[in-house]
Short mmCIF file of C-alpha atoms in Angstrom, two decimals:
data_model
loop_
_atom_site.label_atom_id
_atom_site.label_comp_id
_atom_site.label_asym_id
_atom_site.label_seq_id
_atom_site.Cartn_x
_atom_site.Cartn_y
_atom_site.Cartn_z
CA UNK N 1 -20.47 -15.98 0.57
CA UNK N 2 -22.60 -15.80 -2.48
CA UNK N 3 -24.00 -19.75 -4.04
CA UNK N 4 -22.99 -20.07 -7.53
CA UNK N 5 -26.41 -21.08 -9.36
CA UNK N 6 -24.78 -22.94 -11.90
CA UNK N 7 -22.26 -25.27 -10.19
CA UNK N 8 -24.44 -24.83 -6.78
CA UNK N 9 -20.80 -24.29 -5.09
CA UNK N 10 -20.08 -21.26 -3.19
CA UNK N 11 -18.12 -17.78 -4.39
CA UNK N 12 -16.06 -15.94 -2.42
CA UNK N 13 -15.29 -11.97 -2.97
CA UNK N 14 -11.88 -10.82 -1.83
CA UNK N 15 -10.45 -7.79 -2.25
CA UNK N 16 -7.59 -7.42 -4.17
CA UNK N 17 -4.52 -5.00 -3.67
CA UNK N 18 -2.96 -4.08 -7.15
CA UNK N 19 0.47 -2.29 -6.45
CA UNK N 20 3.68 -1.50 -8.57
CA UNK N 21 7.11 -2.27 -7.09
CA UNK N 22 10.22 -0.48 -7.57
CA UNK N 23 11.66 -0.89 -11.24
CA UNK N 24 10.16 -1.09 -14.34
CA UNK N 25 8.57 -4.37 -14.72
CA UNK N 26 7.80 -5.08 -11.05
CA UNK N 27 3.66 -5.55 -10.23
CA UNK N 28 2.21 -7.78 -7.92
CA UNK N 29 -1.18 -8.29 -6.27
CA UNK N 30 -2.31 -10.10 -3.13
CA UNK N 31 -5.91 -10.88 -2.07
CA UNK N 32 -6.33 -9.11 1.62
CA UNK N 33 -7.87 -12.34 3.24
CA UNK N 34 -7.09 -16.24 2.61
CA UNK N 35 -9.13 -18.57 0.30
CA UNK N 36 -9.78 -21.46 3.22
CA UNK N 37 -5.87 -21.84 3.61
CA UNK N 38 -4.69 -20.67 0.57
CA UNK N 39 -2.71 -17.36 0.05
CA UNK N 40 -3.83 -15.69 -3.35
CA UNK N 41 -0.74 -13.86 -4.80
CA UNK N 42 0.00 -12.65 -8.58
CA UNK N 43 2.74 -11.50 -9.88
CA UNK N 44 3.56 -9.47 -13.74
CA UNK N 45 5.41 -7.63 -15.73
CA UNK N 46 2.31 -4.89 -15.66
CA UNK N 47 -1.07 -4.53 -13.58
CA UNK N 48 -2.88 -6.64 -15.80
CA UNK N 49 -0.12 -9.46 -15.70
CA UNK N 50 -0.28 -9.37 -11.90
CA UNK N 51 -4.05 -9.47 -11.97
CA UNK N 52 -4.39 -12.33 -14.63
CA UNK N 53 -1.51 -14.09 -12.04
CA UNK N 54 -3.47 -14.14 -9.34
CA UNK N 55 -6.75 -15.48 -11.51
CA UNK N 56 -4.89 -18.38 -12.78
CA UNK N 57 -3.31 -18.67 -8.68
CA UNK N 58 -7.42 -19.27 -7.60
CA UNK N 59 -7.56 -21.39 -10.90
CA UNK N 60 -4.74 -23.71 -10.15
CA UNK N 61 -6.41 -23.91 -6.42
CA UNK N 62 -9.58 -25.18 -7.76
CA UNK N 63 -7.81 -27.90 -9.86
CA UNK N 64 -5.51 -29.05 -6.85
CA UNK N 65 -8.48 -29.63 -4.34
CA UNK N 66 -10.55 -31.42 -7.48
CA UNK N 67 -7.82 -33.86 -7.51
CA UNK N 68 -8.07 -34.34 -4.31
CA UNK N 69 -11.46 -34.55 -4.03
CA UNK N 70 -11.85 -31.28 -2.11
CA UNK N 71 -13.82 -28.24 -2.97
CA UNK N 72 -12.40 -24.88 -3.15
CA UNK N 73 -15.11 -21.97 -4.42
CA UNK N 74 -15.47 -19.66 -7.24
CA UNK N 75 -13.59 -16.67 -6.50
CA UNK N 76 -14.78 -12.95 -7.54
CA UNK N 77 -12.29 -10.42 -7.24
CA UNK N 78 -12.73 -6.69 -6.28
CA UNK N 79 -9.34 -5.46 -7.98
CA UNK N 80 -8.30 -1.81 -5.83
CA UNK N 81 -4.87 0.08 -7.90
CA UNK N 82 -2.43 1.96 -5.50
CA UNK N 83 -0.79 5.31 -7.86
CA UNK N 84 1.47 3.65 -9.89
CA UNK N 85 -0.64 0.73 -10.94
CA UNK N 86 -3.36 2.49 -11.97
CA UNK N 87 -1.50 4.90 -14.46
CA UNK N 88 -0.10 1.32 -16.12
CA UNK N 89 -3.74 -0.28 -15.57
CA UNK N 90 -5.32 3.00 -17.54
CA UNK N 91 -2.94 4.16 -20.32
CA UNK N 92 -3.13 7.74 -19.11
CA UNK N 93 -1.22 10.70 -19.69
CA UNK N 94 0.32 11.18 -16.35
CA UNK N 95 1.54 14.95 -16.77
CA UNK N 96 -2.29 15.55 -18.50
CA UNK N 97 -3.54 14.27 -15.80
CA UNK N 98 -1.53 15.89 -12.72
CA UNK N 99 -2.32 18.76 -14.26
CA UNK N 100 -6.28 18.21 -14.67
CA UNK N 101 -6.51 17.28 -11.19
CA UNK N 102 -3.95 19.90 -9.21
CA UNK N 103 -1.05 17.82 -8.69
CA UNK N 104 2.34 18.17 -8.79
CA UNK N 105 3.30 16.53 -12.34
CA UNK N 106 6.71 15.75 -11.27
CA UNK N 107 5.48 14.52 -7.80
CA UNK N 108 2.56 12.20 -9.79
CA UNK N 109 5.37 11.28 -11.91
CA UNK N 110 7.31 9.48 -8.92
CA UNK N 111 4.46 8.17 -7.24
CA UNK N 112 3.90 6.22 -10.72
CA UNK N 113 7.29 4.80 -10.99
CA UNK N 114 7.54 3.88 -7.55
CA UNK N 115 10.15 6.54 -6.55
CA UNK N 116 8.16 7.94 -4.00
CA UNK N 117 5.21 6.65 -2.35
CA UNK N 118 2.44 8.96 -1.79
CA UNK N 119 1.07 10.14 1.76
CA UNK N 120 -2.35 9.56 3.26
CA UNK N 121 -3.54 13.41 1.75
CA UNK N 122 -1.99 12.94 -1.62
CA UNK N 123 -3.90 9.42 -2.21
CA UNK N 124 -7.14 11.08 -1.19
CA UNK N 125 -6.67 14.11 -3.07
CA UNK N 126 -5.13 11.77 -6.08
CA UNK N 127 -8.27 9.64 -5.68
CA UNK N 128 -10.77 12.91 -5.78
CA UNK N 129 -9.49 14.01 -9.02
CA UNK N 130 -9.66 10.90 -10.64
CA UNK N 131 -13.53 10.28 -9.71
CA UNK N 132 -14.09 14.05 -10.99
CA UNK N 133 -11.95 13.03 -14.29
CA UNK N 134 -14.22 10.38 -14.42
CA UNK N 135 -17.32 12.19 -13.74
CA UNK N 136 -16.18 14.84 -16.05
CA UNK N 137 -15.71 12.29 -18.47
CA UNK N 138 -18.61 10.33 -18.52
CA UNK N 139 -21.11 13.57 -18.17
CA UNK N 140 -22.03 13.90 -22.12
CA UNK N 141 -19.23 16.54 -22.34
CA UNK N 142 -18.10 15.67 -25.59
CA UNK N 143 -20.58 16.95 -28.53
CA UNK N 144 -22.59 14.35 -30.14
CA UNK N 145 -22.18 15.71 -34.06
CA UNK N 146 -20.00 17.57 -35.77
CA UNK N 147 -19.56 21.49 -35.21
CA UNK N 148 -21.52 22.72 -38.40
CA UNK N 149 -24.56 20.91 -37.63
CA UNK N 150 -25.08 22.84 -34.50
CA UNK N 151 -25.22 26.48 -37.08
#
């Protein structure tokens, strides 16, 4: 537990499970260990909805137990994406990206909608490409002036 300087109440991490269900509009979220006794849960039409959810869950928390006269602490959340809510997280190209990283497009494809779910080896190897996409992409690849100004 980390003290909060400013309210001199204490913060809580918890990691955070982002994952897309079956259909289109179907994401949820669940922190992996209890608040005290609360369960924190979100639930959205995309990543983003799910993950707001589950900010105003800890939100509506805090409010209950300050009625109450009960504390309940400032809660920092360490968001983790499984396949398909990542790709709706990060407006990516899914094909582009199967491609970039040596994956079966059509296979990526599923995994994103929820189809399929992805084994133990795909997730790692699905996981590798993306930190070398973004390696790739934040290595000063991209030229810094225009073309002619380099002649």
């Amino acid at each position: 537990m980390i003290l909060n300087l400013q309210t001199n109440m204490e913060r809580v991490k918890r990691l955070v499970i982002v994952e897309r269900g079956k259909g289109k509009n179907n994401f949820s979220c669940f922190a992996t260990e209890n608040v005290g006794k609360c369960v924190l849960i979100g639930f959205g039409k995309s990543a983003r909805e799910a993950m707001d959810d589950i900010k105003t869950t800890a939100s509506e928390y805090k409010e209950m137990a300050a009625e109450k006269g009960e504390e309940f602490p400032d809660v920092e959340f360490d968001f983790r994406f499984d396949v398909g809510s990542f790709f709706n997280y990060y407006p990516l190209d899914v094909t582009a990206v199967a491609k970039y990283i040596d994956v079966n497009p059509s296979a990526l494809r599923q995994y994103v909608a929820a189809v399929r779910q992805p084994k133990q080896q795909q997730i790692e190897k699905i996981k590798e490409g993306i930190n070398k996409l973004a390696y790739d992409l934040g290595s000063g690849m991209l030229i810094d002036k225009p073309t002619t100004s380099y002649i």
